[in-house]
Amino acid sequence: MDMPVNVPVDDPNADTEWNDILRKHGVIPEKPPSPTPMIEEALTAARKQAHENRLNDKSLDELDELEDDEDAHYLEQYRKQRMAELATISRASIFNHVYPIQKPDYSRDVTEASRAAFVLVHLTSSLGTNVESQLLTELWRVLAGKFGDIKFCEMRGDMCIEGYPDRNTPTILVYREGDIKRQIVTLRELAGSNTRIEDLERLLVDVGALKSNDTRLIQSRLRDETSATSGRNGPQDDSE
């Protein structure tokens, strides 16, 4: 009866002639492929993507400032693309204010309207003491004026759904293609009573109503950065 032979192996993963012989005869398993090529390929793809997207967060004014650093033809093509995007947004901006909704018109003004554009409904509180609902009403007006290609609607929760509990307001309903795509009950999921325009803009990006490189978002970020810089570099008190 043959007895098993214990073959000495110092390191089964080492690239040695002895290990090659053992692998050939099935004594030790084949060495797993090195992850290095896959990592290098992923890094190369990431660098390429970053290079291609390097202008995505630039305003038209910033694109003008890059004329000495970028290929003139590529920059001009990108500028035309950005101008076309602005023209498309302008043509699609047909709403521009908050629409009060009545229950008999809900199907037409919300469900059916969402087949042509994103529709967001704010179900408001019936009480004047709901701080979050009051806040969202104000933010809704700002968003409606800023993103005219998205329809912002408002309706009292208990008038939309009989017996809808006031504790669930404000509620945000996001409609597209005739269906509810997202529902947010109260602002707790965002930032509560500290919710800002930026929080709702991120929501619009998350649901697909806005692209992350939307020109209007870029302009907002630039204004915020300018305001922050002005605040830090404001006039100093020279009375000391």
XYZ file of C-alpha atoms in Angstrom:
240
model
C 0.000 0.000 0.000
C 1.411 3.396 -1.064
C 1.941 5.811 1.767
C 1.325 9.535 1.148
C 4.470 11.559 0.826
C 4.694 14.953 2.509
C 6.417 17.230 0.015
C 8.247 20.139 1.653
C 6.896 23.507 0.509
C 8.323 26.667 2.046
C 5.951 29.107 0.323
C 3.318 27.758 -2.099
C 2.836 31.225 -3.614
C 6.507 31.808 -4.387
C 7.641 31.858 -8.017
C 10.190 29.069 -7.851
C 11.081 26.221 -10.203
C 10.237 23.718 -7.452
C 6.748 25.214 -6.986
C 6.192 25.123 -10.757
C 6.929 21.384 -10.730
C 4.555 20.832 -7.804
C 1.784 22.810 -9.514
C 2.294 20.807 -12.728
C 1.699 17.578 -10.846
C -1.213 18.976 -8.830
C 0.610 18.799 -5.499
C -0.128 22.451 -4.762
C -2.873 24.589 -6.359
C -2.254 27.011 -9.191
C -1.142 30.437 -8.055
C -4.039 32.925 -8.132
C -3.718 35.698 -10.726
C -2.076 38.874 -9.527
C -4.544 41.685 -8.806
C -1.994 44.280 -9.914
C -3.106 44.478 -13.602
C -6.746 44.901 -12.585
C -5.843 47.606 -10.065
C -3.728 49.424 -12.642
C -6.544 49.170 -15.189
C -9.053 50.598 -12.679
C -6.702 53.465 -11.803
C -6.131 54.246 -15.474
C -9.891 54.292 -16.114
C -10.446 56.537 -13.068
C -7.752 58.972 -14.218
C -9.256 59.053 -17.722
C -12.741 59.699 -16.338
C -11.464 62.458 -14.055
C -9.689 64.092 -17.003
C -12.809 63.916 -19.170
C -14.940 65.416 -16.382
C -12.473 68.138 -15.403
C -14.690 70.895 -16.822
C -18.024 69.664 -15.470
C -18.040 71.970 -12.456
C -16.872 75.062 -14.326
C -19.088 78.037 -15.040
C -19.011 79.786 -18.416
C -16.850 82.542 -16.921
C -14.405 79.966 -15.589
C -14.276 78.286 -18.991
C -13.200 81.627 -20.471
C -10.376 81.820 -17.935
C -9.062 78.405 -19.034
C -8.312 79.449 -22.622
C -4.553 79.404 -21.991
C -4.594 76.013 -20.277
C -6.965 73.923 -22.395
C -7.067 72.899 -26.039
C -8.928 75.702 -27.821
C -11.047 73.389 -29.997
C -12.030 71.156 -27.062
C -12.850 74.179 -24.902
C -15.024 75.714 -27.625
C -16.889 72.444 -28.116
C -17.473 72.169 -24.377
C -18.648 75.794 -24.213
C -21.154 75.137 -27.017
C -22.355 72.035 -25.185
C -22.880 74.044 -22.000
C -24.732 76.781 -23.911
C -26.967 74.133 -25.501
C -27.740 72.747 -22.047
C -28.720 76.230 -20.856
C -30.966 76.684 -23.891
C -32.636 73.329 -23.230
C -33.232 74.252 -19.582
C -34.662 77.608 -20.640
C -37.124 75.999 -23.077
C -38.184 73.443 -20.454
C -38.665 76.050 -17.701
C -42.420 76.384 -18.058
C -43.503 76.102 -14.413
C -41.495 78.611 -12.331
C -43.841 78.833 -9.336
C -45.573 76.641 -6.759
C -48.907 75.201 -7.895
C -51.667 74.833 -5.272
C -53.478 71.569 -5.951
C -57.116 70.621 -5.371
C -58.113 66.955 -5.014
C -60.299 66.827 -8.180
C -57.328 68.086 -10.225
C -54.680 65.865 -8.621
C -54.662 63.210 -11.337
C -54.316 65.766 -14.134
C -51.965 68.250 -12.440
C -49.692 65.732 -10.734
C -49.929 62.153 -12.005
C -50.421 62.957 -15.680
C -48.141 65.993 -15.582
C -45.331 63.758 -14.304
C -45.225 61.994 -17.687
C -43.655 65.129 -19.136
C -41.563 66.340 -16.183
C -40.697 65.625 -12.585
C -43.468 66.712 -10.226
C -42.841 67.200 -6.501
C -45.759 67.558 -4.115
C -45.516 69.046 -0.643
C -48.295 67.750 1.599
C -48.560 70.531 4.144
C -49.732 70.622 7.735
C -53.225 71.820 8.598
C -51.774 73.499 11.684
C -49.975 76.813 11.791
C -47.563 75.508 14.392
C -45.731 72.944 12.219
C -42.315 74.569 11.816
C -41.011 72.062 9.273
C -44.054 72.500 7.037
C -43.711 76.281 7.164
C -40.019 75.983 6.338
C -40.630 73.670 3.380
C -43.269 76.045 2.010
C -40.635 78.805 1.868
C -37.990 76.516 0.375
C -40.526 75.244 -2.176
C -40.962 78.794 -3.497
C -37.226 79.221 -3.927
C -36.835 75.891 -5.704
C -39.790 76.538 -8.013
C -38.296 79.848 -9.117
C -34.845 78.334 -9.607
C -35.761 75.078 -11.365
C -38.600 75.972 -13.708
C -38.366 72.650 -15.545
C -39.570 70.837 -12.402
C -43.162 71.257 -11.253
C -43.531 72.022 -7.545
C -46.995 71.569 -6.079
C -48.532 72.018 -2.641
C -51.627 70.633 -0.960
C -52.830 70.110 2.567
C -52.168 66.546 3.646
C -55.631 65.874 5.099
C -57.288 67.281 1.962
C -55.219 65.003 -0.265
C -55.655 61.859 1.838
C -58.587 61.733 4.219
C -57.387 61.292 7.786
C -53.738 61.837 6.878
C -52.012 62.396 10.238
C -50.585 65.848 10.747
C -47.537 64.321 12.473
C -46.515 62.965 9.046
C -46.284 66.432 7.544
C -44.537 67.848 5.739
C -44.486 64.960 3.282
C -42.656 65.146 -0.049
C -43.916 63.018 -2.936
C -41.725 62.748 -6.032
C -43.602 61.774 -9.206
C -42.245 60.762 -12.615
C -43.836 58.803 -15.455
C -47.111 58.629 -13.573
C -45.676 56.927 -10.483
C -44.368 57.932 -7.057
C -40.583 57.509 -7.217
C -39.764 58.732 -3.708
C -41.634 59.603 -0.535
C -40.176 61.521 2.382
C -42.247 61.779 5.558
C -41.277 64.897 7.559
C -37.875 66.527 7.072
C -36.168 64.175 9.509
C -34.564 62.302 6.597
C -33.000 65.569 5.438
C -31.994 67.927 8.238
C -35.203 68.534 10.147
C -35.893 72.170 10.917
C -32.349 72.957 9.720
C -33.083 71.764 6.175
C -31.624 74.095 3.557
C -31.946 74.575 -0.192
C -28.752 72.554 -0.637
C -30.363 69.545 1.064
C -33.310 69.639 -1.311
C -31.028 70.130 -4.298
C -29.202 66.939 -3.323
C -32.588 65.210 -3.184
C -33.354 66.429 -6.707
C -30.050 64.980 -7.901
C -30.657 61.690 -6.053
C -34.055 61.143 -7.696
C -32.747 62.114 -11.139
C -34.634 65.394 -11.488
C -31.302 67.218 -11.806
C -27.884 66.196 -13.058
C -25.039 66.688 -10.606
C -23.302 68.989 -13.123
C -26.416 71.088 -13.766
C -25.309 74.638 -14.533
C -27.690 76.065 -11.935
C -26.133 73.944 -9.206
C -22.648 75.028 -10.289
C -23.679 78.674 -10.124
C -25.095 78.142 -6.628
C -21.855 76.525 -5.438
C -19.825 79.388 -6.888
C -22.007 81.956 -5.116
C -21.676 80.053 -1.843
C -17.896 79.871 -2.231
C -17.724 83.578 -3.063
C -19.862 84.464 -0.045
C -17.749 82.272 2.229
C -14.543 83.858 0.933
C -15.971 87.351 1.354
C -16.961 86.502 4.901
C -13.470 85.307 5.756
C -11.768 88.222 4.016
C -14.204 90.928 5.057
C -13.160 94.324 6.370
C -11.177 94.117 9.550
C -11.559 96.391 12.556
C -8.581 98.786 12.513
C -9.569 100.576 15.708
C -6.959 98.747 17.783
